[in-house]
Short mmCIF file of C-alpha atoms and ligand atoms in Angstrom, two decimals:
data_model
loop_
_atom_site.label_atom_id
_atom_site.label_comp_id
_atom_site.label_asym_id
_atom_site.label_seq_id
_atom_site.Cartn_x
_atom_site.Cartn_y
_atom_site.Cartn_z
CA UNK W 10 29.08 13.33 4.73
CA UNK W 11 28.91 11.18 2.04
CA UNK W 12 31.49 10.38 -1.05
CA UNK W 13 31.24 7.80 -3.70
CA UNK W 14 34.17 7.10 -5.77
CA UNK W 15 33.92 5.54 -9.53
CA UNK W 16 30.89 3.42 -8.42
CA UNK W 17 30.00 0.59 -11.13
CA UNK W 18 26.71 -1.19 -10.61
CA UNK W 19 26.86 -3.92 -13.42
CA UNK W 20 23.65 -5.85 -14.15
CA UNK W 21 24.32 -9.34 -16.54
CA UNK W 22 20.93 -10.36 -17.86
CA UNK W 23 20.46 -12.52 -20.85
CA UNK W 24 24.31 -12.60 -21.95
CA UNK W 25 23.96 -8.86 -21.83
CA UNK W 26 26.06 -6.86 -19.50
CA UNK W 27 23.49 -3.71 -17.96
CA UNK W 28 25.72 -0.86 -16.59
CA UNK W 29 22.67 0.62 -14.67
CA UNK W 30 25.78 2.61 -12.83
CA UNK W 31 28.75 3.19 -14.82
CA UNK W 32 31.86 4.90 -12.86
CA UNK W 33 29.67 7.64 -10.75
CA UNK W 34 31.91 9.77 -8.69
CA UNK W 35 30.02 12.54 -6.42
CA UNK W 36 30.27 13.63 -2.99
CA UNK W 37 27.43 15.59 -0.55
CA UNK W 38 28.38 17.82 2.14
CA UNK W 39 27.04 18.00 5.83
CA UNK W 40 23.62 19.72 5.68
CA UNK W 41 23.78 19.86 2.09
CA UNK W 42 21.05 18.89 -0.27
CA UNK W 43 22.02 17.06 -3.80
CA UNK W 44 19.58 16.61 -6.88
CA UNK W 45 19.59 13.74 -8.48
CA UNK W 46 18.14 14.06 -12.10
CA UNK W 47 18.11 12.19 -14.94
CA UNK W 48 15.41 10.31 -17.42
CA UNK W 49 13.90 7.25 -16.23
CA UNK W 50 15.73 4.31 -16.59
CA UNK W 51 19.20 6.32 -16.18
CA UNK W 52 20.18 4.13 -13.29
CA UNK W 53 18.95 6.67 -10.17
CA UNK W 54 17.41 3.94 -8.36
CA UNK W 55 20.25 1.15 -8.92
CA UNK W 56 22.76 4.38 -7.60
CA UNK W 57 20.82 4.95 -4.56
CA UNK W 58 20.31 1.26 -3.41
CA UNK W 59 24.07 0.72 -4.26
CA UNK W 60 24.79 3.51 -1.84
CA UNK W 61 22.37 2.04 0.82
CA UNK W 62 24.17 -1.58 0.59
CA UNK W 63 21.39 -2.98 -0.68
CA UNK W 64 23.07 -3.81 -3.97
CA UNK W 65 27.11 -4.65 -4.06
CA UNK W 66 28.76 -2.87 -6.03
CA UNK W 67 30.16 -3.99 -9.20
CA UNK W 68 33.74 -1.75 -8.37
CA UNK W 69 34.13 1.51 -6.83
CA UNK W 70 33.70 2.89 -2.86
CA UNK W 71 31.19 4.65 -0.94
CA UNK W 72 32.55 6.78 2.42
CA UNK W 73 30.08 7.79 4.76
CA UNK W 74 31.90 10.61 7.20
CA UNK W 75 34.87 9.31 5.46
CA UNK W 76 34.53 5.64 6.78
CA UNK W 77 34.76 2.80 3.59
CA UNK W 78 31.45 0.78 3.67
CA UNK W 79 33.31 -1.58 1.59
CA UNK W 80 35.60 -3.08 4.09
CA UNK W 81 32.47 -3.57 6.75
CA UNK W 82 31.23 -6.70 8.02
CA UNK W 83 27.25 -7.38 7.31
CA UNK W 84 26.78 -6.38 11.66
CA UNK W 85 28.48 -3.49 10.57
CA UNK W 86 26.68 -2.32 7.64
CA UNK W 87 23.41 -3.02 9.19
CA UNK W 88 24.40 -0.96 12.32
CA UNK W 89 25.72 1.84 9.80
CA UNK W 90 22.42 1.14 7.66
CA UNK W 91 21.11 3.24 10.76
CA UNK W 92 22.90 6.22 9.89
CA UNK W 93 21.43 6.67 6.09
CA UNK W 94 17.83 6.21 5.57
CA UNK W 95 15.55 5.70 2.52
CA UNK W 96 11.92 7.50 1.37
CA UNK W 97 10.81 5.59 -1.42
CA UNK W 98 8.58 6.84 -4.38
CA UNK W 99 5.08 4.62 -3.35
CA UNK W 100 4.47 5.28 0.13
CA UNK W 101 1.77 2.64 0.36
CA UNK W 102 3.90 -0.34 -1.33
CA UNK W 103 6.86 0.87 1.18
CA UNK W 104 4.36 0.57 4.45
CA UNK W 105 3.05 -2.60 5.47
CA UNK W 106 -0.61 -2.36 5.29
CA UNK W 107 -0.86 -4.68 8.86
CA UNK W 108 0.87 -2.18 10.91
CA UNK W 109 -0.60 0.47 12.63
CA UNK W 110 1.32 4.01 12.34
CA UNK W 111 2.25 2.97 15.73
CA UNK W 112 3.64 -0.23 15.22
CA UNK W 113 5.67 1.22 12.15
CA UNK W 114 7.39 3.85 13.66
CA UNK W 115 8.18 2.05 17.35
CA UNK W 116 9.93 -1.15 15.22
CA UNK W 117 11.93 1.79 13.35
CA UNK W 118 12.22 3.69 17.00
CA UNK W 119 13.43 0.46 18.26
CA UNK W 120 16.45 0.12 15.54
CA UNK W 121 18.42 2.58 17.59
CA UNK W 122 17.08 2.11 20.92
CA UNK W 123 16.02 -1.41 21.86
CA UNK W 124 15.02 -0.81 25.07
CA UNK W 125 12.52 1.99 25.13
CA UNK W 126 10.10 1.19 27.41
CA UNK W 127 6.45 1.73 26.37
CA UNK W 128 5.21 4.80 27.85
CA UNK W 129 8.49 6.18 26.70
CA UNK W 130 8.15 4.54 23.09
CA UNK W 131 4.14 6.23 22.70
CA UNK W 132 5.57 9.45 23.57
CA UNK W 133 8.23 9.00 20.32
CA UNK W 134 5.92 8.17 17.97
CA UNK W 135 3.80 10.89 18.74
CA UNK W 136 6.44 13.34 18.76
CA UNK W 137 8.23 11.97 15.65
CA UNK W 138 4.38 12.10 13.67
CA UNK W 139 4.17 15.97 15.15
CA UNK W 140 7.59 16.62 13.26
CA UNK W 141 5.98 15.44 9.96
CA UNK W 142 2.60 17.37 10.42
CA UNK W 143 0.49 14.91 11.34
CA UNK W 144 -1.38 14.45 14.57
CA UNK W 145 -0.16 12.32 17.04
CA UNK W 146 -3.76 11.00 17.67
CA UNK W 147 -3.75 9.43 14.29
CA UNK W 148 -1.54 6.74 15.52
CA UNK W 149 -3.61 3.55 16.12
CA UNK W 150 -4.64 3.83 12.68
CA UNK W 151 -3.50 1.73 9.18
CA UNK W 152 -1.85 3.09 6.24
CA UNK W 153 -5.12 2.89 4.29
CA UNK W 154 -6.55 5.14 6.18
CA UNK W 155 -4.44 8.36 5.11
CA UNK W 156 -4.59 10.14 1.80
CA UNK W 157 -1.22 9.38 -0.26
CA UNK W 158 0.66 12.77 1.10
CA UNK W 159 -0.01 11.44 4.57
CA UNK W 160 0.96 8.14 3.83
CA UNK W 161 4.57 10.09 2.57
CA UNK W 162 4.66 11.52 5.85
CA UNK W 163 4.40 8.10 7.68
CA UNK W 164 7.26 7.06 5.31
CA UNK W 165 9.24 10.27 6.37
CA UNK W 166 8.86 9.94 9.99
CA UNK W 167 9.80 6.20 10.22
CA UNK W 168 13.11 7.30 8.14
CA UNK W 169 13.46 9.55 10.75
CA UNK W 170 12.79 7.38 13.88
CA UNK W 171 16.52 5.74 13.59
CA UNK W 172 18.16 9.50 13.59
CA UNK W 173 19.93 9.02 10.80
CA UNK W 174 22.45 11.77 9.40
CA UNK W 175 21.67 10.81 5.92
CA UNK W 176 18.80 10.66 3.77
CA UNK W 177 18.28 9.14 0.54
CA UNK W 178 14.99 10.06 -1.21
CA UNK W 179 14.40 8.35 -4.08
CA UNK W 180 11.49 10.10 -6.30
CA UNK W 181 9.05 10.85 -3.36
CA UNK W 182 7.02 13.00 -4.87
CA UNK W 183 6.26 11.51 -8.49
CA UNK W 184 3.73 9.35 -7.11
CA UNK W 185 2.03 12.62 -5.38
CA UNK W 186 -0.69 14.78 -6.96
CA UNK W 187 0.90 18.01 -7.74
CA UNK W 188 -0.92 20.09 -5.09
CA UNK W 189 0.63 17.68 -2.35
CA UNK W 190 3.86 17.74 -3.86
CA UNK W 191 5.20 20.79 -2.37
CA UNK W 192 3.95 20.34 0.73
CA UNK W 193 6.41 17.37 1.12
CA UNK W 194 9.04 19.18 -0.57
CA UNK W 195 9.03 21.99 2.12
CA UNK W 196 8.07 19.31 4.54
CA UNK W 197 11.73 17.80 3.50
CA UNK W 198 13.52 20.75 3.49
CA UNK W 199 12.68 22.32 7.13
CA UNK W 200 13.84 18.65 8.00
CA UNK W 201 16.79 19.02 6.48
CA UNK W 202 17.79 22.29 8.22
CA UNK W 203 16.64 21.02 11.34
CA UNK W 204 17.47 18.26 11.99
CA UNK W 205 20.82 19.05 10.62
CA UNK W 206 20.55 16.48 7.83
CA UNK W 207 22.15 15.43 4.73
CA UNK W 208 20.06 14.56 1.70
CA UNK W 209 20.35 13.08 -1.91
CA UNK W 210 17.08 14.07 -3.20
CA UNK W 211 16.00 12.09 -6.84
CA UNK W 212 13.81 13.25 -9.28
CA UNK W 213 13.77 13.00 -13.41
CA UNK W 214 11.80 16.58 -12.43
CA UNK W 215 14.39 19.25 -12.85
CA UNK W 216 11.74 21.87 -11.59
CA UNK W 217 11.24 19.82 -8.52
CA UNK W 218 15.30 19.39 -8.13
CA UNK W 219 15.43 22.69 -8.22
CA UNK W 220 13.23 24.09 -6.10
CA UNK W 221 15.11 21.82 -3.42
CA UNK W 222 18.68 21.04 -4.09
CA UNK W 223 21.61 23.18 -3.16
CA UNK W 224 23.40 21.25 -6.05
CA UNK W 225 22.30 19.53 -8.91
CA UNK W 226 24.03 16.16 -10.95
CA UNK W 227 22.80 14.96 -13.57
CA UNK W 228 23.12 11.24 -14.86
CA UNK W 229 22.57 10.17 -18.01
CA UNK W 230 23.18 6.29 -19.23
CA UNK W 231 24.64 5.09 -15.63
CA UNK W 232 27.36 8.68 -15.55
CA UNK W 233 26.64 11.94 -14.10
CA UNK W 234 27.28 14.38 -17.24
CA UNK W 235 26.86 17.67 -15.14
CA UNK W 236 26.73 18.78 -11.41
CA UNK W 237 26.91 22.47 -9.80
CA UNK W 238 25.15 24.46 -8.46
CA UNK W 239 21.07 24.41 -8.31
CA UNK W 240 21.33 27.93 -10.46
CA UNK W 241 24.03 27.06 -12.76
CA UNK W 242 22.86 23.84 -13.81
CA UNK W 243 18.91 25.71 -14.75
CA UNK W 244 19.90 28.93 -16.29
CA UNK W 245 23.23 28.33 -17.57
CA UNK W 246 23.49 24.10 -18.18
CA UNK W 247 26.61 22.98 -20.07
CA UNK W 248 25.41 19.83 -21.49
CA UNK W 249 23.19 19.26 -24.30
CA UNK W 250 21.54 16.31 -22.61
CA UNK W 251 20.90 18.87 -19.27
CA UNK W 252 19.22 21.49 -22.11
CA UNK W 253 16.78 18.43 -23.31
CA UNK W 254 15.69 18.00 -19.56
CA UNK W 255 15.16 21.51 -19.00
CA UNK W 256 12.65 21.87 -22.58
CA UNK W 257 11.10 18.80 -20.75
CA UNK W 258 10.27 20.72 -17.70
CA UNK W 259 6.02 20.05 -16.43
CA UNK W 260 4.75 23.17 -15.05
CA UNK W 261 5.34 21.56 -11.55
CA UNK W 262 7.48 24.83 -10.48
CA UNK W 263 4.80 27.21 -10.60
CA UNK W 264 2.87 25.80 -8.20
CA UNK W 265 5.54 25.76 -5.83
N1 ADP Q 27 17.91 -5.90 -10.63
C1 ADP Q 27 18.12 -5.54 -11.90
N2 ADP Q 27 18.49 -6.44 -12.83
C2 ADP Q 27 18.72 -6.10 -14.12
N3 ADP Q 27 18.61 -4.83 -14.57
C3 ADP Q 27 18.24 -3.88 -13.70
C4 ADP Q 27 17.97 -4.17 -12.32
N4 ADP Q 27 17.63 -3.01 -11.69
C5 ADP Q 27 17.68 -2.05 -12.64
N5 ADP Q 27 18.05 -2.57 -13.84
C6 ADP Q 27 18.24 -1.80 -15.09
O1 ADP Q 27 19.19 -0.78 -14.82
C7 ADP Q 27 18.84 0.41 -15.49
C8 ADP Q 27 18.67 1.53 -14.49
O2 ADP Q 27 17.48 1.33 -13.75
P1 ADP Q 27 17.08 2.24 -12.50
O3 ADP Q 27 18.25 2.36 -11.60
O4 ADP Q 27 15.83 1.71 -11.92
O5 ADP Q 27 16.81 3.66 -13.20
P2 ADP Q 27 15.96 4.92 -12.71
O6 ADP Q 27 15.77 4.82 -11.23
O7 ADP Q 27 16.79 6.10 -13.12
O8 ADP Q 27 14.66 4.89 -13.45
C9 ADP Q 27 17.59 0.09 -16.30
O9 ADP Q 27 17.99 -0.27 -17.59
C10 ADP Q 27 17.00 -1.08 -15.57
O10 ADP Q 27 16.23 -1.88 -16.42
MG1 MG Q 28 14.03 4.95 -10.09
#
């Protein structure tokens, strides 16, 4: 589904060359889900908006379903940007406060099909809110009106609304109080299997990762220093930096 090939993301800031992403290579398969781990500041985010198009990339290629995103026009990549959607880590800074639940999930409705009449479009929205546990009668209301895990599921279901095949979930928990957190991870991982999706799920939580991922990487300094499987990179890691992660571990697994 996706494959990303000696991806650079350089940074130049103050006469000082950044290499937030320094020659990543990593690929996810169709229905798989990939951990993402790595220390704050490791260059997770800069990888996962590189992959979205929302950063160029300093050298290196991205396939989705084995098409180059690097030889696409901007129509292009926004009409591909369809196909891979984002859940950020702050639900409430990623929703505009103005819009109803409606009004943010009919614009992202709308993406893929412009001409959904009304009745049609109320229907949508209600259905996509049902997939995300929340009810559908909620939907004239604001974003400040949820608690944050609902507020994650507004985020969820407009990533949704454009059917993508991809998703790219950068830290969506860490902002969550631990009690909420695995509701969203299970909420994320029925969605996964089905909707038949792809995901790239971050964390610097290797407990989380692993209670999700089918496969874990994990990037340290801009590289990936380790990726197999979910079990293989917890009970038997290979690299010393992996082992410091995994003394790290919060207690966030056995709540799960
Ligand atoms: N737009 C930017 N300009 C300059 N440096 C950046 C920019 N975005 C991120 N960085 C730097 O790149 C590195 C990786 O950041 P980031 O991708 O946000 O890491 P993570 O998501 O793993 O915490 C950090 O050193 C950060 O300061
Ligand atoms: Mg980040």
């Amino acid at each position: 589904m996706l494959r990303v090939e000696n991806l650079c993301t350089h940074f130049h800031s103050k006469g000082k060359t950044i290499r937030a992403v320094d020659g990543v290579s990593l690929s996810v398969d169709r229905g798989e889900i990939l951990g993402l781990v790595g220390e704050s500041g490791c260059g997770k985010s800069t990888l996962s908006r590189t992959i979205m198009q929302l950063i160029p990339p300093t050298s290196g290629k991205i396939f989705l379903e084995d098409r180059d995103l690097s030889g696409l026009t901007p129509k292009e990549i926004r009409r591909e940007r369809l196909n891979f959607q984002m859940v950020f880590q702050d639900p409430y800074a990623s929703l505009n406060p103005r819009m109803t639940v409606f009004s943010a999930l009919a614009e992202a409705l709308r993406r893929r099909h412009p001409n959904l009449a009304k009745d049609d479009l109320s229907r949508e929205v209600g259905t996509l809110m049902e997939k995300v546990g929340l009810a559908a009668r909620f939907m004239k209301k604001y974003p400040h009106e949820f608690s944050g895990g609902q507020r994650q599921r507004i985020a969820i279901a407009r990533a949704l609304a454009p059917e993508p095949r991809l998703i790219i979930a950068d830290e969506p928990v860490s902002a969550l109080d631990v009690s909420i957190q695995s509701q969203i991870i299970n909420l994320l991982m029925n969605l996964v299997r089905e909707l038949d999706l792809t995901m790239l799920f971050i964390s610097h939580d290797l407990s989380v990762v692993h209670y999700i991922a089918d496969r874990i990487a994990v990037m340290q300094q801009g590289r990936l220093v380790e990726i197999g499987s979910a079990d293989q990179v917890m009970h038997e890691p290979e690299h010393d930096y992996t082992k410091t992660l995994l003394e790290a571990i919060p207690r966030v697994a056995e709540h799960i």
